[in-house]
CSV table of C-alpha atoms in Angstrom, one decimal:
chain,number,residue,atom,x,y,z
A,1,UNK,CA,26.2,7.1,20.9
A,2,UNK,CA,23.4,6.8,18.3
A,3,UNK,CA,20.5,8.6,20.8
A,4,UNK,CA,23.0,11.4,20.9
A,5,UNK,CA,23.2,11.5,17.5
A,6,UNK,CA,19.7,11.4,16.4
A,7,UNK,CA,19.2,13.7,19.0
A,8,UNK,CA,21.5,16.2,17.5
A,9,UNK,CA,19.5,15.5,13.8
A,10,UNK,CA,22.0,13.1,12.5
A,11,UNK,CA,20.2,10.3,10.3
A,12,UNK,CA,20.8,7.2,12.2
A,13,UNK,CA,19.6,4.3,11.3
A,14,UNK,CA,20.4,0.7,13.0
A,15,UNK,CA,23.4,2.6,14.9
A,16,UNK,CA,24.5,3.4,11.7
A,17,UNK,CA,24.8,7.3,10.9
A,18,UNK,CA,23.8,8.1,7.2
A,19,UNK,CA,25.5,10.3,5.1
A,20,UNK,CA,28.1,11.9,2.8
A,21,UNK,CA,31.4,13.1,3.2
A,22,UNK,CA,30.1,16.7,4.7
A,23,UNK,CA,27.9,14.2,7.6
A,24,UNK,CA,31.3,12.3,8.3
A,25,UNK,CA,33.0,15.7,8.8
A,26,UNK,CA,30.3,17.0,11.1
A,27,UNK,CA,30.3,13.9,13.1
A,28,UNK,CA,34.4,14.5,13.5
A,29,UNK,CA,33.5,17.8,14.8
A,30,UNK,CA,31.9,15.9,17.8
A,31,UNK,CA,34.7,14.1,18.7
A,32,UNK,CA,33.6,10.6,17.4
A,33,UNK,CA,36.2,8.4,15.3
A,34,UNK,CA,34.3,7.8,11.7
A,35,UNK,CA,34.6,4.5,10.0
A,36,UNK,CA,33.1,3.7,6.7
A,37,UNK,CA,30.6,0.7,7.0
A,38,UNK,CA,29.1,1.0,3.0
A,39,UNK,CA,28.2,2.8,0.2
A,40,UNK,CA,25.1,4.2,-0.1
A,41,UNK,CA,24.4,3.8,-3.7
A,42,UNK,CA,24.6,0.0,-5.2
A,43,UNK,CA,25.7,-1.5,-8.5
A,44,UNK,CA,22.3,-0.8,-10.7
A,45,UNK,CA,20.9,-3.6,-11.9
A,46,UNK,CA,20.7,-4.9,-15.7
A,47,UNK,CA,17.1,-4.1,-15.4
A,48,UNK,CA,17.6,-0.4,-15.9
A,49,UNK,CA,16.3,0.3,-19.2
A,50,UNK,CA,13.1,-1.6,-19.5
A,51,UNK,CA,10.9,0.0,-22.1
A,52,UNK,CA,7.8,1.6,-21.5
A,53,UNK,CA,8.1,1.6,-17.8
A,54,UNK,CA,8.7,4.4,-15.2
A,55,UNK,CA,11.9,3.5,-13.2
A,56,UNK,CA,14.7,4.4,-11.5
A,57,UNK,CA,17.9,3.2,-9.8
A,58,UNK,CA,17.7,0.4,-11.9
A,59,UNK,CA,14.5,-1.2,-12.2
A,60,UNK,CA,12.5,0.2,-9.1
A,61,UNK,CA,9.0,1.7,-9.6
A,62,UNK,CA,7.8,5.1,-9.7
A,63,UNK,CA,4.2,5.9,-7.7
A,64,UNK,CA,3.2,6.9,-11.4
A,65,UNK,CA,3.9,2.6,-11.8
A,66,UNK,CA,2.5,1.4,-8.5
A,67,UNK,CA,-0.5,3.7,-9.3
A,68,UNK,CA,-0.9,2.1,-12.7
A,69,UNK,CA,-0.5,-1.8,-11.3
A,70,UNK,CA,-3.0,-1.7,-9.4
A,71,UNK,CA,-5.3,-0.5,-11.7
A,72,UNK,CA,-4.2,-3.2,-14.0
A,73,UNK,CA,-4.5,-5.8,-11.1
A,74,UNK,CA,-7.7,-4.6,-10.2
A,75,UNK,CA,-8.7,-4.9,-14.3
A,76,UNK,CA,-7.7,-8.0,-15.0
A,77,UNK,CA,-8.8,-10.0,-11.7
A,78,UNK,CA,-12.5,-8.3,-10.7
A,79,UNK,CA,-13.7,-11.0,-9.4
A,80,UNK,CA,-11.0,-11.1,-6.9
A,81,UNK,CA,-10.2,-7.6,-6.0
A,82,UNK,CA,-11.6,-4.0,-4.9
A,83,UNK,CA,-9.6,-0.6,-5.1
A,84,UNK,CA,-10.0,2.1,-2.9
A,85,UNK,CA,-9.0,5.6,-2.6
A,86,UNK,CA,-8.8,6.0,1.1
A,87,UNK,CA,-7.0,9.6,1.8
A,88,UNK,CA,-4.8,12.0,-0.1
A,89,UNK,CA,-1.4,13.1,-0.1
A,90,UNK,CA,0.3,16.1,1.5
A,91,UNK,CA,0.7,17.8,-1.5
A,92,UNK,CA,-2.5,16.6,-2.9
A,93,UNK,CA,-4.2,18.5,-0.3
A,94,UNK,CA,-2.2,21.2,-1.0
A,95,UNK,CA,-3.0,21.4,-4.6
A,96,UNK,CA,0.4,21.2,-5.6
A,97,UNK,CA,0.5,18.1,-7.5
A,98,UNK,CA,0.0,15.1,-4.6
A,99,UNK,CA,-1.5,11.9,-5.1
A,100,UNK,CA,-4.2,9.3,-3.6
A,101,UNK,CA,-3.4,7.0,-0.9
A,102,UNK,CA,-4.9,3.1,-2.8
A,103,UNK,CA,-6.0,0.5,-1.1
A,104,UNK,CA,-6.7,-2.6,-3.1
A,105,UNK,CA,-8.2,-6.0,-1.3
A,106,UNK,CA,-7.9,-9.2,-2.4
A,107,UNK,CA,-10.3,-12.0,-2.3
A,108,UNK,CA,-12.3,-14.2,-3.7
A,109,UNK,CA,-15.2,-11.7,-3.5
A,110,UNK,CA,-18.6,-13.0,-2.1
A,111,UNK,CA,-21.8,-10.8,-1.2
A,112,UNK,CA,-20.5,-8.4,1.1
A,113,UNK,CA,-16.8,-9.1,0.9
A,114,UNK,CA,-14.0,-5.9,0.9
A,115,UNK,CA,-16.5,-3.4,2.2
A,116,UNK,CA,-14.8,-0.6,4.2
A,117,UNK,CA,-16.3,-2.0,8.1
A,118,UNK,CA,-15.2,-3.8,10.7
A,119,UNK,CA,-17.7,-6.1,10.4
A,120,UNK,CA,-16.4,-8.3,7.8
A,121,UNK,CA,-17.7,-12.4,7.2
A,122,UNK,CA,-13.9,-13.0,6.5
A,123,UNK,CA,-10.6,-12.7,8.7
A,124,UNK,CA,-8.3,-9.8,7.2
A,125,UNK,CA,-4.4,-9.1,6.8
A,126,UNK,CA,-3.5,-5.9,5.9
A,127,UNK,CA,-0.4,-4.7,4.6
A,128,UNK,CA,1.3,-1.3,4.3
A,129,UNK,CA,4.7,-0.5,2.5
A,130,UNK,CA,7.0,2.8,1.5
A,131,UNK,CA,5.6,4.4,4.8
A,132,UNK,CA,9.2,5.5,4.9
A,133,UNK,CA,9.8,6.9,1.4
A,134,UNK,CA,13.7,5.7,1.2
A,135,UNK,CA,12.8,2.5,1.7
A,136,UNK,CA,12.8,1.3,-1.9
A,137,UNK,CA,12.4,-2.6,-1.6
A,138,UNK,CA,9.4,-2.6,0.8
A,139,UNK,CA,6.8,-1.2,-1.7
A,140,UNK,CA,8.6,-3.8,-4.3
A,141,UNK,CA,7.7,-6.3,-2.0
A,142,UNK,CA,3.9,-5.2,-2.2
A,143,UNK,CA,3.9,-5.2,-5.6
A,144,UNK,CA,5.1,-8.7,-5.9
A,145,UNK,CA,2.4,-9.9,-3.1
A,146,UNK,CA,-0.4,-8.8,-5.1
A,147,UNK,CA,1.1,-10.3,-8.2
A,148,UNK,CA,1.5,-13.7,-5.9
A,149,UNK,CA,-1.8,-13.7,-4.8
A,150,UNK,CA,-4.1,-12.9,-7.9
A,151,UNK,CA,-1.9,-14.8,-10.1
A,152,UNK,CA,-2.1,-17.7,-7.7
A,153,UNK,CA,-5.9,-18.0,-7.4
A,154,UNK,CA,-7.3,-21.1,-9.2
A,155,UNK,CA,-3.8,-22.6,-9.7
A,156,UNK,CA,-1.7,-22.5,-6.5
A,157,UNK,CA,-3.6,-24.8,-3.7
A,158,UNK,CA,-2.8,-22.5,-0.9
A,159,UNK,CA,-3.1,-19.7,-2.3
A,160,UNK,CA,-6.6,-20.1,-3.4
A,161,UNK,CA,-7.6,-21.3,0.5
A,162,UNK,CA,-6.1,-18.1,1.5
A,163,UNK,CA,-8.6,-15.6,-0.9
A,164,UNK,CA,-11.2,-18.3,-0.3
A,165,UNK,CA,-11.2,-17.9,3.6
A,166,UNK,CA,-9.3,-14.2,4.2
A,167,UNK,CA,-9.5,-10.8,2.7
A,168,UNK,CA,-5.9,-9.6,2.1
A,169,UNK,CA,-5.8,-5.9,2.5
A,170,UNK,CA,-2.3,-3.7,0.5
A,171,UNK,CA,-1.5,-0.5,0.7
A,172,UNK,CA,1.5,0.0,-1.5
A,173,UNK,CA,2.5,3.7,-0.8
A,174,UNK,CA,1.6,4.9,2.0
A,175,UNK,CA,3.8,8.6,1.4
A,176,UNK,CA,3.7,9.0,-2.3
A,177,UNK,CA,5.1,12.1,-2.6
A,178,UNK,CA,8.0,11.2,-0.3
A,179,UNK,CA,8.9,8.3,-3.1
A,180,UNK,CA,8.2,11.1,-5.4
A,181,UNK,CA,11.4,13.1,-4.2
A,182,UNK,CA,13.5,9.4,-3.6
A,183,UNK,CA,12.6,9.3,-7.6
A,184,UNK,CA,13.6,12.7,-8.4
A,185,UNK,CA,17.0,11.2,-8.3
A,186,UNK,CA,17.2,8.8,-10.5
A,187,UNK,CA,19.8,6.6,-10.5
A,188,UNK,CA,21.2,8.4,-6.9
A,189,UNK,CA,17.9,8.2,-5.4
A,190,UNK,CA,17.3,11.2,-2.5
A,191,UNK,CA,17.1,9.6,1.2
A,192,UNK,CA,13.8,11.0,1.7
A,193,UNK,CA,12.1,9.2,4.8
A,194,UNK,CA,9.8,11.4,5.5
A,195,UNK,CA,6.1,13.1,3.7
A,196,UNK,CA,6.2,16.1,1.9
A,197,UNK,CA,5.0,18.6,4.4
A,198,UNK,CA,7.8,21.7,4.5
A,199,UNK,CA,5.4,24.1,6.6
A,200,UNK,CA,7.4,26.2,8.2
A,201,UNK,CA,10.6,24.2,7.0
A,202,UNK,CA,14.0,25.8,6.8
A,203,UNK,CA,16.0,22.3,6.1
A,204,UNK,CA,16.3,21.7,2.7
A,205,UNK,CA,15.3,18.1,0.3
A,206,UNK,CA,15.7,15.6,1.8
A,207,UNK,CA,15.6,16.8,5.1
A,208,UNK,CA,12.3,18.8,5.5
A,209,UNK,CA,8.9,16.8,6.2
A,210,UNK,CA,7.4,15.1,8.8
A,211,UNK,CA,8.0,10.8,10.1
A,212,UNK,CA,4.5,9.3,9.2
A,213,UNK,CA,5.8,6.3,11.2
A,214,UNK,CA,6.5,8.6,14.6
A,215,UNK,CA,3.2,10.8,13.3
A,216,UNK,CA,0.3,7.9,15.1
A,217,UNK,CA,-2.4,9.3,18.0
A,218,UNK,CA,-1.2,6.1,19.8
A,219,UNK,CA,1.4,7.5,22.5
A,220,UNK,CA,2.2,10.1,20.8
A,221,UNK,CA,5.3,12.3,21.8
A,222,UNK,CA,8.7,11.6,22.3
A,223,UNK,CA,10.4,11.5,19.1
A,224,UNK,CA,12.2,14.3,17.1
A,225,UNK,CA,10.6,17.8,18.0
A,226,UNK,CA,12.9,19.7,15.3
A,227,UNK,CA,11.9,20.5,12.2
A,228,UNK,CA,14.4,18.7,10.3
A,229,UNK,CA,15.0,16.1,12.3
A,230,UNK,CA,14.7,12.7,10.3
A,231,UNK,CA,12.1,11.2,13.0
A,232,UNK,CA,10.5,14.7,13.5
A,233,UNK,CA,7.1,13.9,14.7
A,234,UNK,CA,5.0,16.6,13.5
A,235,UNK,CA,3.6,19.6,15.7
A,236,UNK,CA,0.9,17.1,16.9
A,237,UNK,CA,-0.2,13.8,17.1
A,238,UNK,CA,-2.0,12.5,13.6
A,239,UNK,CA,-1.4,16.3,12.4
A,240,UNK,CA,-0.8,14.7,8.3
A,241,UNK,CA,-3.3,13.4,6.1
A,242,UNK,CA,-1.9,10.4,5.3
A,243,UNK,CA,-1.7,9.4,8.5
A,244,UNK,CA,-5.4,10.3,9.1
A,245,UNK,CA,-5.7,8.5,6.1
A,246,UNK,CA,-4.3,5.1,7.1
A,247,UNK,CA,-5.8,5.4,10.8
A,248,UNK,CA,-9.3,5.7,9.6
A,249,UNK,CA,-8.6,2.8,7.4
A,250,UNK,CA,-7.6,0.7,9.8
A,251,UNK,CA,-10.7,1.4,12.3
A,252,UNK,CA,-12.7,0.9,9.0
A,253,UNK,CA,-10.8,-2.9,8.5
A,254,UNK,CA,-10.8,-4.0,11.8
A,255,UNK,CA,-13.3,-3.7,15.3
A,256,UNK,CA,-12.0,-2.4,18.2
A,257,UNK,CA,-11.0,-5.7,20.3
A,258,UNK,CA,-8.7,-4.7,22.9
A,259,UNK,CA,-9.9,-3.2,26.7
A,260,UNK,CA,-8.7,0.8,26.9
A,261,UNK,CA,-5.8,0.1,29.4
A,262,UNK,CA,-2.2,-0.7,28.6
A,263,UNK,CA,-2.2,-4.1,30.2
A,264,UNK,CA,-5.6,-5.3,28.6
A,265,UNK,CA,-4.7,-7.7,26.5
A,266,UNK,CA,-6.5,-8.7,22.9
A,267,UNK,CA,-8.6,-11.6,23.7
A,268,UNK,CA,-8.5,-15.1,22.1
A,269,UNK,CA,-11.2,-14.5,19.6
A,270,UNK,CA,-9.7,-11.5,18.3
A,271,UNK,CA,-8.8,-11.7,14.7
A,272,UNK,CA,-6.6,-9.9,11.9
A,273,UNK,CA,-3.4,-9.5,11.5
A,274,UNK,CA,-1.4,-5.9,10.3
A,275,UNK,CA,2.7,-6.0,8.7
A,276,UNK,CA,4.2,-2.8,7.8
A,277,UNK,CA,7.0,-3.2,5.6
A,278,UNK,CA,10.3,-1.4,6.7
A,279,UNK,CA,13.7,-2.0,5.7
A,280,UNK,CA,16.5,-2.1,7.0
A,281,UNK,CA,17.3,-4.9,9.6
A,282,UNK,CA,16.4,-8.6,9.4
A,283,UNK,CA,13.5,-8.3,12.1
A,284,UNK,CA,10.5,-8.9,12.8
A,285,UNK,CA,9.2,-6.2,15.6
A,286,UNK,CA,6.0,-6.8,17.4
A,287,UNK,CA,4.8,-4.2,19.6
A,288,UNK,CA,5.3,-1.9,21.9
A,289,UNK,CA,7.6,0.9,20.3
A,290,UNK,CA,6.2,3.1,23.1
A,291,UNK,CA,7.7,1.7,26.1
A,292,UNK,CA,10.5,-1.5,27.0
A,293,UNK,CA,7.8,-3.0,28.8
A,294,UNK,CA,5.9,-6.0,27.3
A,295,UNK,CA,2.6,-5.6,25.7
A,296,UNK,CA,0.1,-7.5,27.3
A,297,UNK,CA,-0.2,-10.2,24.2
A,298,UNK,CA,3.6,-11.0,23.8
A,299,UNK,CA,3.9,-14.2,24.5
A,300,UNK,CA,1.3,-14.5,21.6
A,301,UNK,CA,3.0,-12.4,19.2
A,302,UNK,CA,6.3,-13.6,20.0
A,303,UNK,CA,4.7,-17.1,18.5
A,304,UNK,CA,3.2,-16.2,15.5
A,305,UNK,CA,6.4,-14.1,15.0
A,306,UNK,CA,8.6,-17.0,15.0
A,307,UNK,CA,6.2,-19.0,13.1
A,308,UNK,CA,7.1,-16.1,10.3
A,309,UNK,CA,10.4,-16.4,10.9
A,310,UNK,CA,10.7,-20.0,9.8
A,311,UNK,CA,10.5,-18.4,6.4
A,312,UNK,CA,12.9,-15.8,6.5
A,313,UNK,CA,15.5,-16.1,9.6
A,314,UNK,CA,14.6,-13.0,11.0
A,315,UNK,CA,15.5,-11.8,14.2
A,316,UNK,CA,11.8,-11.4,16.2
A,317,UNK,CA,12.2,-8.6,19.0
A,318,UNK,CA,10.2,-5.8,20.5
A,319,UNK,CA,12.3,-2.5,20.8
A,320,UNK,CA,10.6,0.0,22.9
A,321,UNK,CA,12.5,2.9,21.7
A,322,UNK,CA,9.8,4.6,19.3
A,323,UNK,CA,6.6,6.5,19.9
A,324,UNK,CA,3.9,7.4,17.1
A,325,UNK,CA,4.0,3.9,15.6
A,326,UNK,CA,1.7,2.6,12.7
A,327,UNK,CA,1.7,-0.8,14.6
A,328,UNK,CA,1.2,0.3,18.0
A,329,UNK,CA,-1.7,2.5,17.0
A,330,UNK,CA,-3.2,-1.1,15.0
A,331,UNK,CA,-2.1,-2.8,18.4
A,332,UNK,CA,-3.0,-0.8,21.1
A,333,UNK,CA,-6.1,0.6,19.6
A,334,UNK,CA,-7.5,-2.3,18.0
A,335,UNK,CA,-5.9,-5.5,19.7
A,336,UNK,CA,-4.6,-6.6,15.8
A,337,UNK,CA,-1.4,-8.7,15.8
A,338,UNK,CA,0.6,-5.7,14.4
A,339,UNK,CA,4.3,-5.9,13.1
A,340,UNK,CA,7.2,-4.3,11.8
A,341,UNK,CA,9.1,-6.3,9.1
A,342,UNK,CA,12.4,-4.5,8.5
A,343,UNK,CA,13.8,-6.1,5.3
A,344,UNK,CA,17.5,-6.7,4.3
A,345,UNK,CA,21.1,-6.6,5.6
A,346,UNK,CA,23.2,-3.8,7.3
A,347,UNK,CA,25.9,-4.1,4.3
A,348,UNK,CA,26.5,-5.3,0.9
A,349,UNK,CA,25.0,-5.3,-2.6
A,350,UNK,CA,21.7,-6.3,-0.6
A,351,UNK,CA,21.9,-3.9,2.1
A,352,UNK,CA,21.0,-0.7,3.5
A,353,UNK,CA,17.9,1.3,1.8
A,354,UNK,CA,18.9,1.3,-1.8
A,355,UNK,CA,20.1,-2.5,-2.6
A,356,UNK,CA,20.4,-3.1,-6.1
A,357,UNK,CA,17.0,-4.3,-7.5
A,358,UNK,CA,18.0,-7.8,-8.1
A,359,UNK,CA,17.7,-8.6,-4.7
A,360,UNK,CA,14.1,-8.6,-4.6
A,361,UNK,CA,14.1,-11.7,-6.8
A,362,UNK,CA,17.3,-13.1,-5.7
A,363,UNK,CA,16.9,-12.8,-1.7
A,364,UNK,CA,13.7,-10.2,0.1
A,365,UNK,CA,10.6,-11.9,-1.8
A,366,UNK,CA,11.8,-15.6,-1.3
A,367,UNK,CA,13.0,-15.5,2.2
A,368,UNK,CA,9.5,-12.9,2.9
A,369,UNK,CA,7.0,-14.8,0.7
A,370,UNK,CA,6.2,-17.6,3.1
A,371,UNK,CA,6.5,-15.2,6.3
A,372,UNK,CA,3.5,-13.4,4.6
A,373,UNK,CA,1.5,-16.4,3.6
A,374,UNK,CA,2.6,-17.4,7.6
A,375,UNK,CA,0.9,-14.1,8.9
A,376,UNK,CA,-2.3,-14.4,6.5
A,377,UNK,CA,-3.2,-17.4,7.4
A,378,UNK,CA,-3.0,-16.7,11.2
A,379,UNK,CA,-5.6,-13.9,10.9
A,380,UNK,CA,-8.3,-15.9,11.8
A,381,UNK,CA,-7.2,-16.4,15.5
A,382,UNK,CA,-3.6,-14.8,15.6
A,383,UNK,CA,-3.6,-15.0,19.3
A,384,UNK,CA,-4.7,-18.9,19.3
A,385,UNK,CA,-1.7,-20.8,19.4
């Protein structure tokens, strides 16, 4: 089964084991039938060749390009935006290349507005993408929400209520030198999921690193313990820096507003609202990955979950079957209505980790826009309805 799998460091991903021909044969060595679900690698896109700009795998963005839009973001909407630099890279730290962890937020800036603390006039959504470095369409979709929002301001009704009334909070790339080694491969990107970290690594690229998104202080413990293993959890709980990084920003964003115990539940008044952007899967995934057992605000974030899921048809569903989680840390530590949004299909030109780039214009960012806008506007009282 796939738990036996992972366990033996097989990338498995939606039950689906990930791999080439030499995976397929190892599996066969097991015992288990192989079938061939889909191809990895999609047709690329007409998109490939755009001058000027650093892509890949026709038409997606290197970190060198998210870098650079949102400086240019920043630039041309100031009266709307702040950009941060709120950690560093593996590598970075290393001083062996690396990059900065950017934060930008979005708003129609009054006195006060996008400071890092928790005491902020306005109600903030946060959003983190490309936690998971193979998971090309998720920092795509960040791009295009920034684009959405500054763009929108003055001429789109509801968008300008939104950075009138909220602070909208995007964090791009959250492992930049994991989408580093994806990008090393150009048009057969590498299925790096995890940072850059090979301490002590004998498993070569892309299988060396640690899982930022099994790396949280929350519950820590439980997931891969080998060094290779694709959900390898690091040697201890928050033991990267760009998962100290993204911690401390959250506790800078957002007041603690939850009790200490597991059953506590966020009150009514809490506010904010947290999305991490994962692909694959066509869900929407509200705490607790820690345990089956419900958190103590389900019934609340089952609601604003569906009220998401108007836009895009997602599936909304808790599975219990991961520690070290980016939104149970926002969740259990904070009380913010935290979720996972896996993004795309199981199969087709659309599906798995490396759709053909079209698809963000033709299917993610149409059926995901109006989720987004959904889970902004809730961050006022996410709990209230």
């Amino acid at each position: 089964n796939a738990a036996t799998l992972a366990a033996a460091g097989f990338d498995v991903d939606h039950g689906l084991v990930v791999g080439d021909d030499v995976v397929a044969d190892r599996v066969r060595s097991l015992g288990y039938q192989v079938v061939r679900v889909d191809t990895v690698y999609k047709p690329l896109s007409p998109t490939s060749n755009r001058a000027a700009v650093q892509t890949f795998y026709g038409g997606y963005h290197t970190v060198a390009e998210h870098e650079k839009h949102v400086t240019d973001v920043a630039a041309a909407y100031p009266a709307l935006t702040q950009v941060y630099d709120i950690g560093d890279s593996w590598r970075k730290t290393k001083g062996t290349g690396g990059h900065d962890i950017r934060a930008i937020c979005i708003t129609k800036k009054q006195a006060g507005d996008c400071a890092l603390t928790p005491n902020s006039a306005k109600p903030r959504m946060a959003m983190m993408a490309q936690i998971h470095a193979r998971e090309l369409s998720t920092g795509e979709l960040a791009w295009r929400w920034m684009d959405y929002l500054t763009k929108g301001y003055g001429s789109d009704a509801e968008v300008t209520s939104l950075l009138d009334s909220t602070e909208l909070w995007v964090v791009p790339i959250v492992n930049p030198d994991g989408v580093d080694i994806v990008a090393s491969g150009g048009n057969q990107p590498l299925m790096q999921r995890k940072n850059a970290d090979n301490t002590g690594a004998s498993c070569g690229t892309p299988s060396y690193g640690i899982d930022l998104n099994r790396n949280s202080t929350f519950k820590w413990g439980g997931a891969g313990t080998g060094r290779c293993d694709e959900t390898y959890q690091g040697p201890s709980a928050g033991s990267e820096p760009e998962t100290k990084a993204m911690e401390a920003f959250f506790r800078s964003l957002f007041p603690d507003q939850r009790g200490p115990g597991d059953t506590d539940p966020a009150p009514k008044s809490t506010t904010g609202v947290m999305l991490t952007l994962h692909s694959y899967g066509n869900e929407i995934m509200p705490p607790w990955g820690w345990t089956w057992d419900p958190n103590p605000n389900a019934a609340g974030l089952k609601a604003l979950g569906d009220k998401m899921a108007v836009s895009n048809g997602y599936r909304v569903i808790a599975e219990g079957d991961t520690t070290g989680t980016t939104d149970d840390f926002t969740y259990g530590n904070l009380g913010v209505a935290s979720y996972t949004i896996e993004v795309g299909g199981s199969s087709g030109s659309c599906g798995g980790f490396f759709p053909q780039y079209s698809c963000l214009d033709s299917l993610f960012w149409p059926k995901n826009r109006g989720a987004f806008v959904t889970a902004a506007k809730a961050a006022k009282a996410p709990y209230a309805s």
